[in-house]
Tab-separated table of C-alpha atoms in Angstrom:
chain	number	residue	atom	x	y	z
A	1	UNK	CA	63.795	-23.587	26.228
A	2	UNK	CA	62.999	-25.015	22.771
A	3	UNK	CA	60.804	-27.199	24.089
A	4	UNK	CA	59.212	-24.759	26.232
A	5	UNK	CA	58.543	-22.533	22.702
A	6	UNK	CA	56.979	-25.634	20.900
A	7	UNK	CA	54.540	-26.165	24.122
A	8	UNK	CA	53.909	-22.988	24.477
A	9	UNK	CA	52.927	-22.937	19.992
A	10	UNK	CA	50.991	-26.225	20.809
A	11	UNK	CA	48.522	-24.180	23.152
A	12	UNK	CA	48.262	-21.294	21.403
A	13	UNK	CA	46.648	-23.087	19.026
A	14	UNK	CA	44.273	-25.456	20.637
A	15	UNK	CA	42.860	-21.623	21.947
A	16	UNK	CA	42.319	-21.209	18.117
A	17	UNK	CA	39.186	-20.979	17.809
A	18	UNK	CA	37.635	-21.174	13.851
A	19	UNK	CA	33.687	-20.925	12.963
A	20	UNK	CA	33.762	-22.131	8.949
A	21	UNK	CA	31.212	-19.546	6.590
A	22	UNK	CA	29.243	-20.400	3.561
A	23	UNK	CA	28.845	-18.458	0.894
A	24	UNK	CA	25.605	-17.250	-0.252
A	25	UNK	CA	24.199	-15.516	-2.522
A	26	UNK	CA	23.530	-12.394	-2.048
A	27	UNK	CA	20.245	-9.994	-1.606
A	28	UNK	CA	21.231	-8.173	-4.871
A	29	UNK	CA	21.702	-11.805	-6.556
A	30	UNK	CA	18.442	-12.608	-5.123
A	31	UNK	CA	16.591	-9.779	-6.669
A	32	UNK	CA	18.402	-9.743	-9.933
A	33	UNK	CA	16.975	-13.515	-10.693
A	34	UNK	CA	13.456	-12.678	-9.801
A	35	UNK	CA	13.441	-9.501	-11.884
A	36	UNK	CA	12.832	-7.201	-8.790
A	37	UNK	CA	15.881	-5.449	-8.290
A	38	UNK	CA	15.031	-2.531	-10.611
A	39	UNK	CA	11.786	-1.957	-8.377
A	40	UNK	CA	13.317	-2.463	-5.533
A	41	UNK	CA	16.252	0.139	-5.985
A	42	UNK	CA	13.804	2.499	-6.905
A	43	UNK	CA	11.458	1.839	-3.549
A	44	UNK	CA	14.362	1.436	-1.375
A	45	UNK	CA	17.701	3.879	-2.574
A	46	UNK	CA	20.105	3.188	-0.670
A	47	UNK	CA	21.117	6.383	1.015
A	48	UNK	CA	23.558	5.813	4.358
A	49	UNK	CA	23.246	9.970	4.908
A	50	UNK	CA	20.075	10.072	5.946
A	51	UNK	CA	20.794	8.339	9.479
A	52	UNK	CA	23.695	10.352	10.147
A	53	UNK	CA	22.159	13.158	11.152
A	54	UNK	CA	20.077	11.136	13.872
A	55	UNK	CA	23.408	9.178	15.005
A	56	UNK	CA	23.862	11.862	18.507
A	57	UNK	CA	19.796	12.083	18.541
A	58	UNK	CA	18.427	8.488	19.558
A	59	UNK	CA	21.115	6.695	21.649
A	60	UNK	CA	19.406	3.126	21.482
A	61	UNK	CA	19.605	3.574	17.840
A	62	UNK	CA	21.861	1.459	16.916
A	63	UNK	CA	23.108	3.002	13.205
A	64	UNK	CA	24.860	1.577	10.625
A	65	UNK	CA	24.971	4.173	7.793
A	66	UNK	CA	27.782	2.824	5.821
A	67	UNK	CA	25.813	-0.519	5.137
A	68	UNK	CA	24.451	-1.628	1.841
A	69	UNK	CA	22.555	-4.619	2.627
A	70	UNK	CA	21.872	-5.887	-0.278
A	71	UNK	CA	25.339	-7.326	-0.616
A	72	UNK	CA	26.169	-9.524	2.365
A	73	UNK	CA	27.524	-13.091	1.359
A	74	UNK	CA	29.103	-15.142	4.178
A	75	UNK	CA	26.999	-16.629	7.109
A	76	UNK	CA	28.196	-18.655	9.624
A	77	UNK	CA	26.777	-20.778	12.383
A	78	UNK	CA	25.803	-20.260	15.769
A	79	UNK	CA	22.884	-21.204	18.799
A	80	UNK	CA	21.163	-19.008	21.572
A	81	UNK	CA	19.719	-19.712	24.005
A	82	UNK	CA	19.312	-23.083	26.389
A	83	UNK	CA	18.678	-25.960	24.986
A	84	UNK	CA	20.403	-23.933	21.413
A	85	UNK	CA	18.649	-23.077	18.795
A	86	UNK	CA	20.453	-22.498	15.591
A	87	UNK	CA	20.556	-19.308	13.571
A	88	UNK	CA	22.485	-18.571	10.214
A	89	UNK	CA	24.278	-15.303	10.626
A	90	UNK	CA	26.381	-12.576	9.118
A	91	UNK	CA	29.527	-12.209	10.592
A	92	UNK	CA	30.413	-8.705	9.922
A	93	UNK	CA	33.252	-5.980	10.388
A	94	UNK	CA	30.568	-3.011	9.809
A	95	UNK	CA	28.232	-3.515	12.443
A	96	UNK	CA	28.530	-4.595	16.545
A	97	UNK	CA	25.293	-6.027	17.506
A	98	UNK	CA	23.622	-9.671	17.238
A	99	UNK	CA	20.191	-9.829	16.193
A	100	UNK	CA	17.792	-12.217	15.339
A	101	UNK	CA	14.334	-12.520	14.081
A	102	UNK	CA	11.897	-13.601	17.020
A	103	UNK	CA	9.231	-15.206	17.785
A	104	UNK	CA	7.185	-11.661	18.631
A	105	UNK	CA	7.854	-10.653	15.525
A	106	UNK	CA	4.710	-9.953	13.260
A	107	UNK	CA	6.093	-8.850	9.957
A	108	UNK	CA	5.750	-10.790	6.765
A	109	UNK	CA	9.344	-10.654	6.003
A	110	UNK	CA	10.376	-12.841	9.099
A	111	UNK	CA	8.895	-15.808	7.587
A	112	UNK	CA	10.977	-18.401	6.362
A	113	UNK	CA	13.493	-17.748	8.315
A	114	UNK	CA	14.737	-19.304	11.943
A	115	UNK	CA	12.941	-17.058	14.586
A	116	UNK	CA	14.296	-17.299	18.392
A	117	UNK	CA	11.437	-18.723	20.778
A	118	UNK	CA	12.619	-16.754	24.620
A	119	UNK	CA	9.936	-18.844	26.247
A	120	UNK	CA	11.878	-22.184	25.395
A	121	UNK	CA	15.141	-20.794	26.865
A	122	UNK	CA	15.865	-21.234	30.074
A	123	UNK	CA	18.482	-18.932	30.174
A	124	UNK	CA	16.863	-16.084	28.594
A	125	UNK	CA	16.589	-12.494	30.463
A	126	UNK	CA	14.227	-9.877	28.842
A	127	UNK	CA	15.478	-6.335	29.439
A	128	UNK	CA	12.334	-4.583	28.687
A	129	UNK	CA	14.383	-1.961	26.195
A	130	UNK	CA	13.505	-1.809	22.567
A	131	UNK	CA	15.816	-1.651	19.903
A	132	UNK	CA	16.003	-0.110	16.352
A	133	UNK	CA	18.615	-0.970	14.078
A	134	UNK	CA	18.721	1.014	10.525
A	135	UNK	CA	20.187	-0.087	7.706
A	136	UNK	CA	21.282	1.537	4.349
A	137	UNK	CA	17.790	-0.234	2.917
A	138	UNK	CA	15.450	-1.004	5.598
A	139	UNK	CA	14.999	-1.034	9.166
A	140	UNK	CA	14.380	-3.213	12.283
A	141	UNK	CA	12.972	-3.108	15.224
A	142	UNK	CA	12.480	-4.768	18.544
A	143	UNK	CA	13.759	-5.249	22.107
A	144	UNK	CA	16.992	-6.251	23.584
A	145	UNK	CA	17.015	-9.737	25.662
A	146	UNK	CA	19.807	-11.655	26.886
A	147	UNK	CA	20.714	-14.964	26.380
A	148	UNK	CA	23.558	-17.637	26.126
A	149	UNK	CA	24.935	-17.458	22.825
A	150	UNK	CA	27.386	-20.235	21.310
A	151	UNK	CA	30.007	-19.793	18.912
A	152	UNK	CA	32.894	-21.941	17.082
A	153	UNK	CA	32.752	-23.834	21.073
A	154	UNK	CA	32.825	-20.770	22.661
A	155	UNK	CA	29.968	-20.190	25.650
A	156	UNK	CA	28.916	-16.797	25.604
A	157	UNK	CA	26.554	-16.431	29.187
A	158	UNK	CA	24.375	-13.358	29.438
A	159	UNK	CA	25.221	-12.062	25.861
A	160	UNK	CA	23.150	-9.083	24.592
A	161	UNK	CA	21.381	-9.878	21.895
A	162	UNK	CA	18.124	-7.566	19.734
A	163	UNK	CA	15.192	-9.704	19.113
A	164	UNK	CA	12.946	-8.520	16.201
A	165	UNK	CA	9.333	-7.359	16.066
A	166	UNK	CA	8.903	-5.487	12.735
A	167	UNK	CA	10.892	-5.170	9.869
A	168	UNK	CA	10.669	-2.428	7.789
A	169	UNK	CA	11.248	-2.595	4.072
A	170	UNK	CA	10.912	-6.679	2.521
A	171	UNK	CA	14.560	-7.311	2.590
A	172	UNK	CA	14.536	-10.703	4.476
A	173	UNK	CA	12.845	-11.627	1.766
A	174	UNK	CA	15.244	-12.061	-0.445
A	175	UNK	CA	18.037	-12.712	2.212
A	176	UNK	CA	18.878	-16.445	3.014
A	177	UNK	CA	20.539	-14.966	6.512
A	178	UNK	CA	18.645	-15.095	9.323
A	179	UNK	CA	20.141	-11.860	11.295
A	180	UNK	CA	23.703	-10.336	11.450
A	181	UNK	CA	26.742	-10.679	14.586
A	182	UNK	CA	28.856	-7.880	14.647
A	183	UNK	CA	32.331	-7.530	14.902
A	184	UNK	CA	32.792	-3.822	15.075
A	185	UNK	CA	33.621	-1.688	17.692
A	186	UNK	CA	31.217	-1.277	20.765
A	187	UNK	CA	30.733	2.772	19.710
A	188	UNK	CA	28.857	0.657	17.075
A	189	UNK	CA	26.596	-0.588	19.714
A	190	UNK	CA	23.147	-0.183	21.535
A	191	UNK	CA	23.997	2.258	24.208
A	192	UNK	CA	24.462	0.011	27.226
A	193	UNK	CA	25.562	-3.510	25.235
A	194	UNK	CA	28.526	-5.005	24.876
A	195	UNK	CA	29.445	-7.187	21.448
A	196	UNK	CA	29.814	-10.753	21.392
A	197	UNK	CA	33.648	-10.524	20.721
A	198	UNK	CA	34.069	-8.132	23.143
A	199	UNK	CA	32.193	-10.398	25.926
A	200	UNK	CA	34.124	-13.142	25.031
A	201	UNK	CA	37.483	-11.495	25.154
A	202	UNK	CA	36.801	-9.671	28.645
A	203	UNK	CA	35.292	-13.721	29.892
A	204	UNK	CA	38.735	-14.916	29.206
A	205	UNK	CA	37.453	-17.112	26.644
A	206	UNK	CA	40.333	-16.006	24.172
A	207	UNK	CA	43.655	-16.388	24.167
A	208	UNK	CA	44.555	-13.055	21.815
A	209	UNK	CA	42.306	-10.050	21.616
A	210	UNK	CA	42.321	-10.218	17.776
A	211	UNK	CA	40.131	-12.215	15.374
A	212	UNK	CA	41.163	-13.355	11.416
A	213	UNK	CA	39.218	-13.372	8.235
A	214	UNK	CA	38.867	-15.128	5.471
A	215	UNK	CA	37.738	-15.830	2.671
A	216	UNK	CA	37.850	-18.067	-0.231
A	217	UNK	CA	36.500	-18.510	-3.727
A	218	UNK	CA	38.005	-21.778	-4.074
A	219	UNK	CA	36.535	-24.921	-3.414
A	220	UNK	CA	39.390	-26.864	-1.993
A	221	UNK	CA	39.706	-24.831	0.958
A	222	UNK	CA	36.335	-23.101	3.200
A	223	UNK	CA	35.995	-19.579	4.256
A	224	UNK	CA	36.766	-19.166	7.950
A	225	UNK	CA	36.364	-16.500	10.876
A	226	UNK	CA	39.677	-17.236	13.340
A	227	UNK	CA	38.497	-15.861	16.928
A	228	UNK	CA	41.501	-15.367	19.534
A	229	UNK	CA	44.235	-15.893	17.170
A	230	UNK	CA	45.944	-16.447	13.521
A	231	UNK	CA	46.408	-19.143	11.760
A	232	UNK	CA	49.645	-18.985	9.619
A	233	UNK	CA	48.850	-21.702	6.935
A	234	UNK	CA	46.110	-19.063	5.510
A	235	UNK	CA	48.409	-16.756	4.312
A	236	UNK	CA	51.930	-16.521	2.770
A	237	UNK	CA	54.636	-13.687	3.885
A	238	UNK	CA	54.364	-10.862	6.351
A	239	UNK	CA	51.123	-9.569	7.680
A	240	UNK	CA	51.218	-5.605	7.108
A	241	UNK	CA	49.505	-3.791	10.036
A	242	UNK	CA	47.745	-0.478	8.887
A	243	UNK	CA	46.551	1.659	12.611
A	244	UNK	CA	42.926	2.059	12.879
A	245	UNK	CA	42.226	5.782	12.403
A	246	UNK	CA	38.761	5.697	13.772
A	247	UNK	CA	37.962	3.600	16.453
A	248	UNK	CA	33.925	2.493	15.644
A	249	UNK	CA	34.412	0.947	12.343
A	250	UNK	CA	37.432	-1.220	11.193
A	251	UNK	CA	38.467	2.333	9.548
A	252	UNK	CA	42.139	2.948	8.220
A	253	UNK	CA	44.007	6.127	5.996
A	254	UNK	CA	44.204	5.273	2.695
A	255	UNK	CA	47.093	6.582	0.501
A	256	UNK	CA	45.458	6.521	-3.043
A	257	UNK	CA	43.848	4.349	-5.657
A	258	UNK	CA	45.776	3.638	-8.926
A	259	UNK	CA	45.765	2.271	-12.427
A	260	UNK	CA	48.753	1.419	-14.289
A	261	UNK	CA	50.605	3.930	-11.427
A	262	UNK	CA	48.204	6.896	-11.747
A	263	UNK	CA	46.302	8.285	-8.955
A	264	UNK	CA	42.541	7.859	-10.295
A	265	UNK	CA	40.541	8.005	-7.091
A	266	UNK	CA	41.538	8.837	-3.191
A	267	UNK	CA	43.946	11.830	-4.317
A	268	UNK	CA	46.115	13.348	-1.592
A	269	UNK	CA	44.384	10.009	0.775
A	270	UNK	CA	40.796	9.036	1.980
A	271	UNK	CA	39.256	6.710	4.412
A	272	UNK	CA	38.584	3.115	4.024
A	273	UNK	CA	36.436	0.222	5.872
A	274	UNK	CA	37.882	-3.221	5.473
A	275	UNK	CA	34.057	-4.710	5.945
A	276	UNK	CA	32.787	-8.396	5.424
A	277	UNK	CA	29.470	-7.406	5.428
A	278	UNK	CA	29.659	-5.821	1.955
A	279	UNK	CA	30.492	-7.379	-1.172
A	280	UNK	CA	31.243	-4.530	-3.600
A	281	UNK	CA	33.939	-2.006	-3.552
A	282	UNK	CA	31.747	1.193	-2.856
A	283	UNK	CA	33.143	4.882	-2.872
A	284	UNK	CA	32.158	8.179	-3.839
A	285	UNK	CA	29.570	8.422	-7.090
A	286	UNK	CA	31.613	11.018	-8.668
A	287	UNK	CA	35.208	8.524	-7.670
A	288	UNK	CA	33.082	5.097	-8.963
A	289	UNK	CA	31.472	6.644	-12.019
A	290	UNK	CA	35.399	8.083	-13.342
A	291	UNK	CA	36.470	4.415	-12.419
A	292	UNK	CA	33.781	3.055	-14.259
A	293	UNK	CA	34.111	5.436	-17.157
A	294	UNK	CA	38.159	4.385	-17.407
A	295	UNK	CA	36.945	0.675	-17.825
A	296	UNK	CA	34.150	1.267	-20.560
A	297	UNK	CA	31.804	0.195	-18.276
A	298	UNK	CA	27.962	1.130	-18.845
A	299	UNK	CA	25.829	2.699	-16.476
A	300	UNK	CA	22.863	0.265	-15.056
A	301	UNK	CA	20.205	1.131	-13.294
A	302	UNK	CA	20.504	1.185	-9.364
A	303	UNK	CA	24.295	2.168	-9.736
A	304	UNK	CA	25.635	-0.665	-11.281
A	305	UNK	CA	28.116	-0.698	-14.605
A	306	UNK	CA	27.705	-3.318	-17.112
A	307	UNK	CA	30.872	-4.484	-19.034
A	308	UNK	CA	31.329	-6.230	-22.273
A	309	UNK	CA	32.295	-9.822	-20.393
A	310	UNK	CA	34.247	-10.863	-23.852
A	311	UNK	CA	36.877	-7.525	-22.705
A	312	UNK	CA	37.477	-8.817	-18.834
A	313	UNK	CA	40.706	-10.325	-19.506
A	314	UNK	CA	41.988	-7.162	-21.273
A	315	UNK	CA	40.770	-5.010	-18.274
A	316	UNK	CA	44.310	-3.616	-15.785
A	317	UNK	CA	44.470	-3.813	-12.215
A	318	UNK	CA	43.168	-0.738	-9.864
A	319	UNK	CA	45.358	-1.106	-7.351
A	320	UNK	CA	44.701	0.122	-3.539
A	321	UNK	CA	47.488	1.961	-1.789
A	322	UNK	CA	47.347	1.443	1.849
A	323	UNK	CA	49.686	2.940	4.378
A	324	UNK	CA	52.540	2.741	1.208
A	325	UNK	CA	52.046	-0.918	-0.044
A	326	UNK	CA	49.859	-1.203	-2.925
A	327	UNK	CA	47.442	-3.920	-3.258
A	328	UNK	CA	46.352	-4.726	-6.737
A	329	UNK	CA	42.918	-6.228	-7.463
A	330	UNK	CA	42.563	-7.787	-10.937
A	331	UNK	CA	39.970	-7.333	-13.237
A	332	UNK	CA	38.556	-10.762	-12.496
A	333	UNK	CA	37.922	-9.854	-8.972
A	334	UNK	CA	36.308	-6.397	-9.509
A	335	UNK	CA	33.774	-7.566	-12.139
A	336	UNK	CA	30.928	-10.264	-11.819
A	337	UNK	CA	29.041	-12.370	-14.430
A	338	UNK	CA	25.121	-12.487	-13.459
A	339	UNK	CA	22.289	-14.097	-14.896
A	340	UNK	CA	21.841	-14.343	-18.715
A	341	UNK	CA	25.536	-13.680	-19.331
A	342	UNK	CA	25.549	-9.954	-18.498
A	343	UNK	CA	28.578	-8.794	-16.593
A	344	UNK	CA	29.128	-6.114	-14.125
A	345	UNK	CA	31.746	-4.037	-11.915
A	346	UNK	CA	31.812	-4.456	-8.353
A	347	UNK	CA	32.295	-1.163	-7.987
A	348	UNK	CA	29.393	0.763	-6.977
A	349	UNK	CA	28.691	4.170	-5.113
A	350	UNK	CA	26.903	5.465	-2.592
A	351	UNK	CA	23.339	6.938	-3.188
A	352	UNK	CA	23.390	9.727	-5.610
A	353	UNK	CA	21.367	11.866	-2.700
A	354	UNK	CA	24.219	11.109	-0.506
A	355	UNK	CA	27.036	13.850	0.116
A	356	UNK	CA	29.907	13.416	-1.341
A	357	UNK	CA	31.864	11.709	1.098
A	358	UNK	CA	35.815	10.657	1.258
A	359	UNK	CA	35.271	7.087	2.605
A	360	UNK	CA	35.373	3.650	0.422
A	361	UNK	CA	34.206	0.296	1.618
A	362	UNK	CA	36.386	-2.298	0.685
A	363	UNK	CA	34.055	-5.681	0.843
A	364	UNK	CA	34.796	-9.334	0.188
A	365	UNK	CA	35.922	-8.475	-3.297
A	366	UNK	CA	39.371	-7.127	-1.572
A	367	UNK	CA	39.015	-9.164	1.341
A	368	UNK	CA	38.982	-12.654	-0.526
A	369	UNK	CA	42.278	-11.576	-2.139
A	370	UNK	CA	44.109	-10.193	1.012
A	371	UNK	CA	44.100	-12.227	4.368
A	372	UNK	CA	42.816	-9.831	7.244
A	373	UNK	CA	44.042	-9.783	10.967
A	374	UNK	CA	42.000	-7.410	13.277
A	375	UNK	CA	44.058	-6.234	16.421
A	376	UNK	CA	41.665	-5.134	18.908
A	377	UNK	CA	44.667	-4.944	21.856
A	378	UNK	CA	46.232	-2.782	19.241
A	379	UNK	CA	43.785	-0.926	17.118
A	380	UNK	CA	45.324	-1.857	14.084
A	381	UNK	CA	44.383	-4.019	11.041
């Protein structure tokens, strides 16, 4: 029987299947070094309320209006098509669709990045439905093909996939990405698609219905997406599950959020997204600008506090309460040095214009402290 356990561990994790992610920097970065991000805040607020309201309205819109995309830092790598052709992508928790910018596509903005040529594929399918895909910041649209995609190994046949045509709003310029897989729940989706994780798990090309994250600032050991299973080694005691309270995004009840043990955001509990796709911690203005306030921090323009850098290391911990176990982020995490020595929170709200809503995002700043398991077969995180 003991040897039938160790066998048994042995294939487990050959089904392990691990797709390393870079680091980049991000859109914001991007901006911030050419001395645009001022103008383009100001052109392009982001405001996620103003696709809510069309969520029930245009079906083949897919909608992601809890996204800031001007924060989006990991890529991996994968191929489409037949022979592949390579595309850099964001792997995220707050989205559920692939796209990619094609070879139709006739906006400036899709320069200098990888575009998908169909007519080289032999395996490519046109569906002959178009696509729209809005984003806190910008939008994009297109039609839906299918193709084989590749990932970490993994053959993913007749994979849905949107292909771009326009691009509204120049953020791929400033984005070294080339389009975005997501890892969200298919209510996320184009009506009518199914998600990459979700083909592969229903293909029988995973072992587990559950995928890892994560994600490192070090440099001795790479960021990594686990597909189909965990990898113990990346983490040290006992993974605490937390139930999904909303099926469509990786959404769970949060308790509270704390400084030195007093409730300063999140009173009497909130929601939260545990989301790779967004770098900041982002709640509720009124919530972010108190926060801010209680750490001296400065109010920028676009939303962003600046901080004296020299007072980091005197800064507490806000700590994150989350289904009773609190999860303490140190100052060193939730602030940021940029260019020319000026240093920032990473705590940011949504648009001003938005309504005040009870739901935080909780990006790579928490999510490259905390090791993340997402349970699909369970609903749970």
């Amino acid at each position: 029987m003991k040897w039938l356990v160790v066998l048994g561990l042995v294939a487990l994790s050959e089904c392990l299947v691990r797709i390393p992610l870079t680091k980049v920097k991000s859109i914001r970065e991007n901006l911030r070094e050419n001395d645009t991000l001022r103008d383009y805040l100001e052109k392009y607020p982001f405001n996620p309320a103003r696709f809510l309201s069309k969520y029930h309205q245009h079906r083949e819109l897919a909608l992601e209006p809890m996204r800031n995309y001007l924060d989006m830092a990991y890529v991996g790598i994968i191929t489409i098509g037949t022979p592949p052709q390579e595309f850099r992508v964001i792997l995220d928790t707050g989205s559920a669709d692939l796209w990619v910018p094609s070879t139709y596509c006739n906006s400036m903005p899709c320069g200098g990045h990888h575009i998908f040529k169909p007519q080289l594929s032999s395996t490519f399918r046109p569906s002959g439905r178009h696509m729209n895909i809005a984003y806190g910041s910008g939008q994009i649209s297109g039609h839906v093909g299918y193709d084989t995609v590749r990932i970490g190994g993994l053959v993913d046949e007749n994979q849905a996939l949107g292909l771009s045509h326009k691009v509204h709003g120049n953020f791929m310029d400033f984005s070294v990405f080339d389009g975005i897989l997501g890892l969200g729940y298919p209510g996320l989706a184009i009506r009518g698609t199914t998600p990459v994780f979700d083909n592969l798990w229903e293909k029988g090309l995973l072992s587990e219905n559950v995928f890892a994250v994560y994600l490192s600032s070090r440099k001795e050991r790479g960021s990594v997406l686990m597909l189909g299973g965990v990898d113990p080694s990346y983490y040290a005691g006992e993974l605490n599950w937390v139930p999904v309270s909303q099926p469509l995004y990786w959404q769970v009840a949060m308790d509270s959020i704390t400084l030195n043990g007093t409730v300063i955001a999140c009173k009497g509990g909130c929601q939260a997204i545990i989301d790779t796709g967004t770098s900041m911690l982002t709640g509720p203005p009124t919530s972010v600008a108190d926060i801010n306030h209680k750490l001296r921090a400065l109010y920028s323009y676009g939303g962003e506090y600046r901080v004296h850098c020299d007072t980091i290391d005197t800064l507490p911990n806000i700590a994150f309460v989350i289904n009773g176990i609190s999860y303490p982020v140190p100052a060193s995490a939730y602030t940021r040095k940029a260019r020319a020595g000026t240093c920032y929170t990473n705590f940011e709200s949504f648009h001003s214009k938005s309504p005040e809503t009870n739901t935080w995002i909780l990006g790579d700043v928490f999510l490259r402290l905390y090791f993340s398991v997402f349970d699909r077969a369970n609903n749970r995180v």
